[in-house]
């Protein structure tokens, strides 16, 4: 059977992708950012997962105001790379796992989650920047990726509790797939960031640290967190953190924290990264 072998959370700051793509990762500003992922790069090279279910948000690149799915799963064989701002990154296209993706789609829908099924999906920095942070600059990505997009761009995003429950449903889905696969679940975005307005640049390290501690040891306590708290405490884009709850829900009860990295500044944003391992497989 397939197993959920680890969870990874990471910010997906687009300037990190640009720094890597433009050869600036060894400058004084960016070196500490990439160094914070050294352990994780070694770890994942040893782990060699077969598939990553990569929970991320599209930033009005693949979707738009015309179509706003709350949860959408990419079931294609491959996904082209797209982006705003700097344009599509010069990274390999992303190879999917249609059989597992369709299985997850069926399992979660029958589990009463209204998952949108996407046959053609271009993926933006929300998905590609974490891949680059963990895998560097390979000629092709060494893992299959199932994109799971969550609407956190247009109100109303899903609740914390709904996200945690979707994570639990993902775990059931993965564990009922008959092939012997090592599957990681990633959650991207966060941590505190507010990109515009009078509060632009807001960083709330105590709140971020508390979120990380609870994500690891007491995720149930985050299920009741209302949208307004993310916005007030972590800035308007801090709402991306609901996607970390999907990852955490997929890991089951207790987890081991293998790695944590928190860094300011990176762009206008507090960068957060954890690697978690379930205690039951
Ligand atoms: C930044 C962070 C994001 O998550 C994003 O989608 C865009 C920009 C930033 O920190 O600059
Ligand atoms: Fe984002």
mmCIF file with all atom_site columns, N, CA and C in Angstrom, residues 178-246:
data_model
loop_
_atom_site.group_PDB
_atom_site.id
_atom_site.type_symbol
_atom_site.label_atom_id
_atom_site.label_alt_id
_atom_site.label_comp_id
_atom_site.label_asym_id
_atom_site.label_entity_id
_atom_site.label_seq_id
_atom_site.pdbx_PDB_ins_code
_atom_site.Cartn_x
_atom_site.Cartn_y
_atom_site.Cartn_z
_atom_site.occupancy
_atom_site.B_iso_or_equiv
_atom_site.pdbx_formal_charge
_atom_site.auth_seq_id
_atom_site.auth_comp_id
_atom_site.auth_asym_id
_atom_site.auth_atom_id
_atom_site.pdbx_PDB_model_num
ATOM 1   N N  . UNK A 1 178 ? -3.366  0.921  -3.733 1.00 0.00 ? 178 UNK A N  1
ATOM 2   C CA . UNK A 1 178 ? -2.737  -0.399 -3.592 1.00 0.00 ? 178 UNK A CA 1
ATOM 3   C C  . UNK A 1 178 ? -1.237  -0.462 -3.907 1.00 0.00 ? 178 UNK A C  1
ATOM 4   N N  . UNK A 1 179 ? -0.724  0.477  -4.680 1.00 0.00 ? 179 UNK A N  1
ATOM 5   C CA . UNK A 1 179 ? 0.690   0.383  -5.045 1.00 0.00 ? 179 UNK A CA 1
ATOM 6   C C  . UNK A 1 179 ? 1.575   0.804  -3.875 1.00 0.00 ? 179 UNK A C  1
ATOM 7   N N  . UNK A 1 180 ? 2.755   0.191  -3.798 1.00 0.00 ? 180 UNK A N  1
ATOM 8   C CA . UNK A 1 180 ? 3.687   0.445  -2.710 1.00 0.00 ? 180 UNK A CA 1
ATOM 9   C C  . UNK A 1 180 ? 4.456   1.747  -2.991 1.00 0.00 ? 180 UNK A C  1
ATOM 10  N N  . UNK A 1 181 ? 3.947   2.879  -2.545 1.00 0.00 ? 181 UNK A N  1
ATOM 11  C CA . UNK A 1 181 ? 4.587   4.155  -2.861 1.00 0.00 ? 181 UNK A CA 1
ATOM 12  C C  . UNK A 1 181 ? 4.901   4.911  -1.577 1.00 0.00 ? 181 UNK A C  1
ATOM 13  N N  . UNK A 1 182 ? 6.028   5.603  -1.576 1.00 0.00 ? 182 UNK A N  1
ATOM 14  C CA . UNK A 1 182 ? 6.334   6.545  -0.502 1.00 0.00 ? 182 UNK A CA 1
ATOM 15  C C  . UNK A 1 182 ? 5.826   7.925  -0.941 1.00 0.00 ? 182 UNK A C  1
ATOM 16  N N  . UNK A 1 183 ? 4.861   8.437  -0.201 1.00 0.00 ? 183 UNK A N  1
ATOM 17  C CA . UNK A 1 183 ? 4.210   9.689  -0.597 1.00 0.00 ? 183 UNK A CA 1
ATOM 18  C C  . UNK A 1 183 ? 4.441   10.742 0.489  1.00 0.00 ? 183 UNK A C  1
ATOM 19  N N  . UNK A 1 184 ? 4.969   11.882 0.094  1.00 0.00 ? 184 UNK A N  1
ATOM 20  C CA . UNK A 1 184 ? 5.064   13.014 1.019  1.00 0.00 ? 184 UNK A CA 1
ATOM 21  C C  . UNK A 1 184 ? 3.926   13.986 0.725  1.00 0.00 ? 184 UNK A C  1
ATOM 22  N N  . UNK A 1 185 ? 3.502   14.690 1.751  1.00 0.00 ? 185 UNK A N  1
ATOM 23  C CA . UNK A 1 185 ? 2.519   15.758 1.568  1.00 0.00 ? 185 UNK A CA 1
ATOM 24  C C  . UNK A 1 185 ? 3.187   17.070 1.982  1.00 0.00 ? 185 UNK A C  1
ATOM 25  N N  . UNK A 1 186 ? 3.157   18.034 1.088  1.00 0.00 ? 186 UNK A N  1
ATOM 26  C CA . UNK A 1 186 ? 3.768   19.339 1.357  1.00 0.00 ? 186 UNK A CA 1
ATOM 27  C C  . UNK A 1 186 ? 2.670   20.403 1.461  1.00 0.00 ? 186 UNK A C  1
ATOM 28  N N  . UNK A 1 187 ? 2.946   21.403 2.290  1.00 0.00 ? 187 UNK A N  1
ATOM 29  C CA . UNK A 1 187 ? 2.080   22.578 2.357  1.00 0.00 ? 187 UNK A CA 1
ATOM 30  C C  . UNK A 1 187 ? 2.946   23.809 2.148  1.00 0.00 ? 187 UNK A C  1
ATOM 31  N N  . UNK A 1 188 ? 2.527   24.726 1.325  1.00 0.00 ? 188 UNK A N  1
ATOM 32  C CA . UNK A 1 188 ? 3.398   25.876 1.024  1.00 0.00 ? 188 UNK A CA 1
ATOM 33  C C  . UNK A 1 188 ? 2.711   27.202 1.365  1.00 0.00 ? 188 UNK A C  1
ATOM 34  N N  . UNK A 1 189 ? 3.508   28.270 1.285  1.00 0.00 ? 189 UNK A N  1
ATOM 35  C CA . UNK A 1 189 ? 3.015   29.613 1.580  1.00 0.00 ? 189 UNK A CA 1
ATOM 36  C C  . UNK A 1 189 ? 3.447   30.059 2.968  1.00 0.00 ? 189 UNK A C  1
ATOM 37  N N  . UNK A 1 190 ? 2.845   31.151 3.440  1.00 0.00 ? 190 UNK A N  1
ATOM 38  C CA . UNK A 1 190 ? 3.217   31.658 4.760  1.00 0.00 ? 190 UNK A CA 1
ATOM 39  C C  . UNK A 1 190 ? 4.662   32.139 4.775  1.00 0.00 ? 190 UNK A C  1
ATOM 40  N N  . UNK A 1 191 ? 5.228   32.478 5.937  1.00 0.00 ? 191 UNK A N  1
ATOM 41  C CA . UNK A 1 191 ? 4.510   32.637 7.189  1.00 0.00 ? 191 UNK A CA 1
ATOM 42  C C  . UNK A 1 191 ? 3.957   34.057 7.230  1.00 0.00 ? 191 UNK A C  1
ATOM 43  N N  . UNK A 1 192 ? 4.272   34.849 8.287  1.00 0.00 ? 192 UNK A N  1
ATOM 44  C CA . UNK A 1 192 ? 3.643   36.161 8.265  1.00 0.00 ? 192 UNK A CA 1
ATOM 45  C C  . UNK A 1 192 ? 4.086   36.934 7.030  1.00 0.00 ? 192 UNK A C  1
ATOM 46  N N  . UNK A 1 193 ? 3.119   37.390 6.275  1.00 0.00 ? 193 UNK A N  1
ATOM 47  C CA . UNK A 1 193 ? 3.417   38.363 5.225  1.00 0.00 ? 193 UNK A CA 1
ATOM 48  C C  . UNK A 1 193 ? 2.191   39.150 4.806  1.00 0.00 ? 193 UNK A C  1
ATOM 49  N N  . UNK A 1 194 ? 2.490   40.416 4.596  1.00 0.00 ? 194 UNK A N  1
ATOM 50  C CA . UNK A 1 194 ? 1.492   41.365 4.088  1.00 0.00 ? 194 UNK A CA 1
ATOM 51  C C  . UNK A 1 194 ? 2.202   42.118 2.982  1.00 0.00 ? 194 UNK A C  1
ATOM 52  N N  . UNK A 1 195 ? 1.740   41.940 1.756  1.00 0.00 ? 195 UNK A N  1
ATOM 53  C CA . UNK A 1 195 ? 2.500   42.456 0.614  1.00 0.00 ? 195 UNK A CA 1
ATOM 54  C C  . UNK A 1 195 ? 2.120   43.877 0.227  1.00 0.00 ? 195 UNK A C  1
ATOM 55  N N  . UNK A 1 196 ? 0.989   44.367 0.709  1.00 0.00 ? 196 UNK A N  1
ATOM 56  C CA . UNK A 1 196 ? 0.591   45.712 0.283  1.00 0.00 ? 196 UNK A CA 1
ATOM 57  C C  . UNK A 1 196 ? -0.115  46.454 1.411  1.00 0.00 ? 196 UNK A C  1
ATOM 58  N N  . UNK A 1 197 ? -0.331  47.753 1.184  1.00 0.00 ? 197 UNK A N  1
ATOM 59  C CA . UNK A 1 197 ? -1.064  48.579 2.141  1.00 0.00 ? 197 UNK A CA 1
ATOM 60  C C  . UNK A 1 197 ? -0.164  49.100 3.246  1.00 0.00 ? 197 UNK A C  1
ATOM 61  N N  . UNK A 1 198 ? -0.764  49.831 4.179  1.00 0.00 ? 198 UNK A N  1
ATOM 62  C CA . UNK A 1 198 ? 0.021   50.468 5.244  1.00 0.00 ? 198 UNK A CA 1
ATOM 63  C C  . UNK A 1 198 ? 0.776   49.474 6.122  1.00 0.00 ? 198 UNK A C  1
ATOM 64  N N  . UNK A 1 199 ? 0.300   48.241 6.200  1.00 0.00 ? 199 UNK A N  1
ATOM 65  C CA . UNK A 1 199 ? 0.989   47.259 7.045  1.00 0.00 ? 199 UNK A CA 1
ATOM 66  C C  . UNK A 1 199 ? 1.973   46.402 6.248  1.00 0.00 ? 199 UNK A C  1
ATOM 67  N N  . UNK A 1 200 ? 2.264   46.764 5.009  1.00 0.00 ? 200 UNK A N  1
ATOM 68  C CA . UNK A 1 200 ? 3.176   45.957 4.176  1.00 0.00 ? 200 UNK A CA 1
ATOM 69  C C  . UNK A 1 200 ? 4.482   45.707 4.918  1.00 0.00 ? 200 UNK A C  1
ATOM 70  N N  . UNK A 1 201 ? 4.948   44.475 4.853  1.00 0.00 ? 201 UNK A N  1
ATOM 71  C CA . UNK A 1 201 ? 6.196   44.121 5.523  1.00 0.00 ? 201 UNK A CA 1
ATOM 72  C C  . UNK A 1 201 ? 5.991   43.625 6.942  1.00 0.00 ? 201 UNK A C  1
ATOM 73  N N  . UNK A 1 202 ? 4.731   43.488 7.361  1.00 0.00 ? 202 UNK A N  1
ATOM 74  C CA . UNK A 1 202 ? 4.449   43.032 8.723  1.00 0.00 ? 202 UNK A CA 1
ATOM 75  C C  . UNK A 1 202 ? 5.080   41.653 8.987  1.00 0.00 ? 202 UNK A C  1
ATOM 76  N N  . UNK A 1 203 ? 5.826   41.576 10.076 1.00 0.00 ? 203 UNK A N  1
ATOM 77  C CA . UNK A 1 203 ? 6.416   40.299 10.509 1.00 0.00 ? 203 UNK A CA 1
ATOM 78  C C  . UNK A 1 203 ? 6.038   40.120 11.978 1.00 0.00 ? 203 UNK A C  1
ATOM 79  N N  . UNK A 1 204 ? 5.448   38.985 12.312 1.00 0.00 ? 204 UNK A N  1
ATOM 80  C CA . UNK A 1 204 ? 5.051   38.707 13.695 1.00 0.00 ? 204 UNK A CA 1
ATOM 81  C C  . UNK A 1 204 ? 5.695   37.384 14.114 1.00 0.00 ? 204 UNK A C  1
ATOM 82  N N  . UNK A 1 205 ? 6.961   37.482 14.514 1.00 0.00 ? 205 UNK A N  1
ATOM 83  C CA . UNK A 1 205 ? 7.712   36.259 14.824 1.00 0.00 ? 205 UNK A CA 1
ATOM 84  C C  . UNK A 1 205 ? 7.117   35.476 15.997 1.00 0.00 ? 205 UNK A C  1
ATOM 85  N N  . UNK A 1 206 ? 6.689   36.131 17.084 1.00 0.00 ? 206 UNK A N  1
ATOM 86  C CA . UNK A 1 206 ? 6.104   35.337 18.184 1.00 0.00 ? 206 UNK A CA 1
ATOM 87  C C  . UNK A 1 206 ? 4.883   34.541 17.730 1.00 0.00 ? 206 UNK A C  1
ATOM 88  N N  . UNK A 1 207 ? 4.061   35.149 16.892 1.00 0.00 ? 207 UNK A N  1
ATOM 89  C CA . UNK A 1 207 ? 2.854   34.439 16.422 1.00 0.00 ? 207 UNK A CA 1
ATOM 90  C C  . UNK A 1 207 ? 3.256   33.281 15.500 1.00 0.00 ? 207 UNK A C  1
ATOM 91  N N  . UNK A 1 208 ? 4.209   33.530 14.608 1.00 0.00 ? 208 UNK A N  1
ATOM 92  C CA . UNK A 1 208 ? 4.675   32.458 13.707 1.00 0.00 ? 208 UNK A CA 1
ATOM 93  C C  . UNK A 1 208 ? 5.237   31.285 14.518 1.00 0.00 ? 208 UNK A C  1
ATOM 94  N N  . UNK A 1 209 ? 6.027   31.607 15.538 1.00 0.00 ? 209 UNK A N  1
ATOM 95  C CA . UNK A 1 209 ? 6.644   30.553 16.354 1.00 0.00 ? 209 UNK A CA 1
ATOM 96  C C  . UNK A 1 209 ? 5.577   29.740 17.074 1.00 0.00 ? 209 UNK A C  1
ATOM 97  N N  . UNK A 1 210 ? 4.585   30.433 17.592 1.00 0.00 ? 210 UNK A N  1
ATOM 98  C CA . UNK A 1 210 ? 3.487   29.733 18.271 1.00 0.00 ? 210 UNK A CA 1
ATOM 99  C C  . UNK A 1 210 ? 2.734   28.835 17.281 1.00 0.00 ? 210 UNK A C  1
ATOM 100 N N  . UNK A 1 211 ? 2.515   29.342 16.058 1.00 0.00 ? 211 UNK A N  1
ATOM 101 C CA . UNK A 1 211 ? 1.841   28.527 15.036 1.00 0.00 ? 211 UNK A CA 1
ATOM 102 C C  . UNK A 1 211 ? 2.655   27.265 14.754 1.00 0.00 ? 211 UNK A C  1
ATOM 103 N N  . UNK A 1 212 ? 3.962   27.415 14.619 1.00 0.00 ? 212 UNK A N  1
ATOM 104 C CA . UNK A 1 212 ? 4.818   26.248 14.333 1.00 0.00 ? 212 UNK A CA 1
ATOM 105 C C  . UNK A 1 212 ? 4.774   25.247 15.484 1.00 0.00 ? 212 UNK A C  1
ATOM 106 N N  . UNK A 1 213 ? 4.859   25.763 16.710 1.00 0.00 ? 213 UNK A N  1
ATOM 107 C CA . UNK A 1 213 ? 4.831   24.853 17.873 1.00 0.00 ? 213 UNK A CA 1
ATOM 108 C C  . UNK A 1 213 ? 3.522   24.077 17.917 1.00 0.00 ? 213 UNK A C  1
ATOM 109 N N  . UNK A 1 214 ? 2.425   24.773 17.670 1.00 0.00 ? 214 UNK A N  1
ATOM 110 C CA . UNK A 1 214 ? 1.125   24.101 17.721 1.00 0.00 ? 214 UNK A CA 1
ATOM 111 C C  . UNK A 1 214 ? 0.935   23.169 16.524 1.00 0.00 ? 214 UNK A C  1
ATOM 112 N N  . UNK A 1 215 ? 1.457   23.566 15.372 1.00 0.00 ? 215 UNK A N  1
ATOM 113 C CA . UNK A 1 215 ? 1.365   22.696 14.184 1.00 0.00 ? 215 UNK A CA 1
ATOM 114 C C  . UNK A 1 215 ? 2.004   21.338 14.479 1.00 0.00 ? 215 UNK A C  1
ATOM 115 N N  . UNK A 1 216 ? 3.124   21.378 15.170 1.00 0.00 ? 216 UNK A N  1
ATOM 116 C CA . UNK A 1 216 ? 3.838   20.134 15.482 1.00 0.00 ? 216 UNK A CA 1
ATOM 117 C C  . UNK A 1 216 ? 3.111   19.369 16.580 1.00 0.00 ? 216 UNK A C  1
ATOM 118 N N  . UNK A 1 217 ? 2.851   20.025 17.706 1.00 0.00 ? 217 UNK A N  1
ATOM 119 C CA . UNK A 1 217 ? 2.496   19.294 18.933 1.00 0.00 ? 217 UNK A CA 1
ATOM 120 C C  . UNK A 1 217 ? 1.011   19.318 19.265 1.00 0.00 ? 217 UNK A C  1
ATOM 121 N N  . UNK A 1 218 ? 0.289   20.289 18.752 1.00 0.00 ? 218 UNK A N  1
ATOM 122 C CA . UNK A 1 218 ? -1.112  20.421 19.161 1.00 0.00 ? 218 UNK A CA 1
ATOM 123 C C  . UNK A 1 218 ? -1.955  20.972 18.007 1.00 0.00 ? 218 UNK A C  1
ATOM 124 N N  . UNK A 1 219 ? -1.939  20.270 16.852 1.00 0.00 ? 219 UNK A N  1
ATOM 125 C CA . UNK A 1 219 ? -2.626  20.834 15.674 1.00 0.00 ? 219 UNK A CA 1
ATOM 126 C C  . UNK A 1 219 ? -4.127  20.985 15.870 1.00 0.00 ? 219 UNK A C  1
ATOM 127 N N  . UNK A 1 220 ? -4.706  20.163 16.748 1.00 0.00 ? 220 UNK A N  1
ATOM 128 C CA . UNK A 1 220 ? -6.146  20.302 17.000 1.00 0.00 ? 220 UNK A CA 1
ATOM 129 C C  . UNK A 1 220 ? -6.485  21.720 17.439 1.00 0.00 ? 220 UNK A C  1
ATOM 130 N N  . UNK A 1 221 ? -5.570  22.355 18.162 1.00 0.00 ? 221 UNK A N  1
ATOM 131 C CA . UNK A 1 221 ? -5.867  23.703 18.680 1.00 0.00 ? 221 UNK A CA 1
ATOM 132 C C  . UNK A 1 221 ? -5.892  24.743 17.562 1.00 0.00 ? 221 UNK A C  1
ATOM 133 N N  . UNK A 1 222 ? -5.358  24.399 16.383 1.00 0.00 ? 222 UNK A N  1
ATOM 134 C CA . UNK A 1 222 ? -5.372  25.357 15.265 1.00 0.00 ? 222 UNK A CA 1
ATOM 135 C C  . UNK A 1 222 ? -6.645  25.251 14.425 1.00 0.00 ? 222 UNK A C  1
ATOM 136 N N  . UNK A 1 223 ? -7.411  24.177 14.656 1.00 0.00 ? 223 UNK A N  1
ATOM 137 C CA . UNK A 1 223 ? -8.589  23.957 13.807 1.00 0.00 ? 223 UNK A CA 1
ATOM 138 C C  . UNK A 1 223 ? -9.624  25.048 13.953 1.00 0.00 ? 223 UNK A C  1
ATOM 139 N N  . UNK A 1 224 ? -9.655  25.674 15.101 1.00 0.00 ? 224 UNK A N  1
ATOM 140 C CA . UNK A 1 224 ? -10.671 26.711 15.340 1.00 0.00 ? 224 UNK A CA 1
ATOM 141 C C  . UNK A 1 224 ? -10.167 28.109 14.979 1.00 0.00 ? 224 UNK A C  1
ATOM 142 N N  . UNK A 1 225 ? -8.947  28.209 14.465 1.00 0.00 ? 225 UNK A N  1
ATOM 143 C CA . UNK A 1 225 ? -8.418  29.552 14.196 1.00 0.00 ? 225 UNK A CA 1
ATOM 144 C C  . UNK A 1 225 ? -9.199  30.223 13.060 1.00 0.00 ? 225 UNK A C  1
ATOM 145 N N  . UNK A 1 226 ? -9.814  31.380 13.342 1.00 0.00 ? 226 UNK A N  1
ATOM 146 C CA . UNK A 1 226 ? -10.604 32.050 12.303 1.00 0.00 ? 226 UNK A CA 1
ATOM 147 C C  . UNK A 1 226 ? -9.718  32.801 11.305 1.00 0.00 ? 226 UNK A C  1
ATOM 148 N N  . UNK A 1 227 ? -10.258 33.019 10.117 1.00 0.00 ? 227 UNK A N  1
ATOM 149 C CA . UNK A 1 227 ? -9.507  33.755 9.092  1.00 0.00 ? 227 UNK A CA 1
ATOM 150 C C  . UNK A 1 227 ? -8.968  35.073 9.626  1.00 0.00 ? 227 UNK A C  1
ATOM 151 N N  . UNK A 1 228 ? -9.783  35.758 10.425 1.00 0.00 ? 228 UNK A N  1
ATOM 152 C CA . UNK A 1 228 ? -9.403  37.109 10.859 1.00 0.00 ? 228 UNK A CA 1
ATOM 153 C C  . UNK A 1 228 ? -8.129  37.086 11.690 1.00 0.00 ? 228 UNK A C  1
ATOM 154 N N  . UNK A 1 229 ? -7.898  35.975 12.399 1.00 0.00 ? 229 UNK A N  1
ATOM 155 C CA . UNK A 1 229 ? -6.657  35.912 13.201 1.00 0.00 ? 229 UNK A CA 1
ATOM 156 C C  . UNK A 1 229 ? -5.419  35.834 12.297 1.00 0.00 ? 229 UNK A C  1
ATOM 157 N N  . UNK A 1 230 ? -5.485  35.033 11.232 1.00 0.00 ? 230 UNK A N  1
ATOM 158 C CA . UNK A 1 230 ? -4.343  34.995 10.293 1.00 0.00 ? 230 UNK A CA 1
ATOM 159 C C  . UNK A 1 230 ? -4.088  36.403 9.746  1.00 0.00 ? 230 UNK A C  1
ATOM 160 N N  . UNK A 1 231 ? -5.164  37.058 9.351  1.00 0.00 ? 231 UNK A N  1
ATOM 161 C CA . UNK A 1 231 ? -4.996  38.380 8.736  1.00 0.00 ? 231 UNK A CA 1
ATOM 162 C C  . UNK A 1 231 ? -4.446  39.398 9.732  1.00 0.00 ? 231 UNK A C  1
ATOM 163 N N  . UNK A 1 232 ? -5.023  39.395 10.924 1.00 0.00 ? 232 UNK A N  1
ATOM 164 C CA . UNK A 1 232 ? -4.623  40.389 11.929 1.00 0.00 ? 232 UNK A CA 1
ATOM 165 C C  . UNK A 1 232 ? -3.183  40.135 12.388 1.00 0.00 ? 232 UNK A C  1
ATOM 166 N N  . UNK A 1 233 ? -2.865  38.882 12.681 1.00 0.00 ? 233 UNK A N  1
ATOM 167 C CA . UNK A 1 233 ? -1.580  38.563 13.308 1.00 0.00 ? 233 UNK A CA 1
ATOM 168 C C  . UNK A 1 233 ? -0.472  38.323 12.292 1.00 0.00 ? 233 UNK A C  1
ATOM 169 N N  . UNK A 1 234 ? -0.802  37.746 11.148 1.00 0.00 ? 234 UNK A N  1
ATOM 170 C CA . UNK A 1 234 ? 0.242   37.327 10.200 1.00 0.00 ? 234 UNK A CA 1
ATOM 171 C C  . UNK A 1 234 ? 0.143   38.072 8.873  1.00 0.00 ? 234 UNK A C  1
ATOM 172 N N  . UNK A 1 235 ? -0.755  39.069 8.782  1.00 0.00 ? 235 UNK A N  1
ATOM 173 C CA . UNK A 1 235 ? -0.866  39.828 7.539  1.00 0.00 ? 235 UNK A CA 1
ATOM 174 C C  . UNK A 1 235 ? -1.806  39.174 6.547  1.00 0.00 ? 235 UNK A C  1
ATOM 175 N N  . UNK A 1 236 ? -2.180  39.915 5.516  1.00 0.00 ? 236 UNK A N  1
ATOM 176 C CA . UNK A 1 236 ? -3.238  39.441 4.621  1.00 0.00 ? 236 UNK A CA 1
ATOM 177 C C  . UNK A 1 236 ? -2.849  38.150 3.901  1.00 0.00 ? 236 UNK A C  1
ATOM 178 N N  . UNK A 1 237 ? -1.572  37.988 3.556  1.00 0.00 ? 237 UNK A N  1
ATOM 179 C CA . UNK A 1 237 ? -1.161  36.756 2.878  1.00 0.00 ? 237 UNK A CA 1
ATOM 180 C C  . UNK A 1 237 ? -0.800  35.642 3.871  1.00 0.00 ? 237 UNK A C  1
ATOM 181 N N  . UNK A 1 238 ? -0.828  35.971 5.160  1.00 0.00 ? 238 UNK A N  1
ATOM 182 C CA . UNK A 1 238 ? -0.615  34.940 6.180  1.00 0.00 ? 238 UNK A CA 1
ATOM 183 C C  . UNK A 1 238 ? -1.673  33.848 6.112  1.00 0.00 ? 238 UNK A C  1
ATOM 184 N N  . UNK A 1 239 ? -2.790  34.144 5.456  1.00 0.00 ? 239 UNK A N  1
ATOM 185 C CA . UNK A 1 239 ? -3.856  33.148 5.295  1.00 0.00 ? 239 UNK A CA 1
ATOM 186 C C  . UNK A 1 239 ? -3.354  31.918 4.528  1.00 0.00 ? 239 UNK A C  1
ATOM 187 N N  . UNK A 1 240 ? -2.252  32.079 3.782  1.00 0.00 ? 240 UNK A N  1
ATOM 188 C CA . UNK A 1 240 ? -1.694  30.899 3.085  1.00 0.00 ? 240 UNK A CA 1
ATOM 189 C C  . UNK A 1 240 ? -1.401  29.754 4.059  1.00 0.00 ? 240 UNK A C  1
ATOM 190 N N  . UNK A 1 241 ? -1.236  30.092 5.345  1.00 0.00 ? 241 UNK A N  1
ATOM 191 C CA . UNK A 1 241 ? -0.897  29.051 6.330  1.00 0.00 ? 241 UNK A CA 1
ATOM 192 C C  . UNK A 1 241 ? -1.974  27.987 6.490  1.00 0.00 ? 241 UNK A C  1
ATOM 193 N N  . UNK A 1 242 ? -3.206  28.257 6.066  1.00 0.00 ? 242 UNK A N  1
ATOM 194 C CA . UNK A 1 242 ? -4.209  27.174 6.177  1.00 0.00 ? 242 UNK A CA 1
ATOM 195 C C  . UNK A 1 242 ? -3.756  25.940 5.389  1.00 0.00 ? 242 UNK A C  1
ATOM 196 N N  . UNK A 1 243 ? -2.918  26.152 4.374  1.00 0.00 ? 243 UNK A N  1
ATOM 197 C CA . UNK A 1 243 ? -2.471  25.000 3.574  1.00 0.00 ? 243 UNK A CA 1
ATOM 198 C C  . UNK A 1 243 ? -1.524  24.098 4.360  1.00 0.00 ? 243 UNK A C  1
ATOM 199 N N  . UNK A 1 244 ? -0.840  24.679 5.365  1.00 0.00 ? 244 UNK A N  1
ATOM 200 C CA . UNK A 1 244 ? 0.033   23.861 6.213  1.00 0.00 ? 244 UNK A CA 1
ATOM 201 C C  . UNK A 1 244 ? -0.820  22.898 7.051  1.00 0.00 ? 244 UNK A C  1
ATOM 202 N N  . UNK A 1 245 ? -2.051  23.274 7.327  1.00 0.00 ? 245 UNK A N  1
ATOM 203 C CA . UNK A 1 245 ? -2.919  22.394 8.120  1.00 0.00 ? 245 UNK A CA 1
ATOM 204 C C  . UNK A 1 245 ? -3.354  21.176 7.314  1.00 0.00 ? 245 UNK A C  1
ATOM 205 N N  . UNK A 1 246 ? -3.438  21.309 5.990  1.00 0.00 ? 246 UNK A N  1
ATOM 206 C CA . UNK A 1 246 ? -3.747  20.141 5.153  1.00 0.00 ? 246 UNK A CA 1
ATOM 207 C C  . UNK A 1 246 ? -2.594  19.143 5.272  1.00 0.00 ? 246 UNK A C  1
#
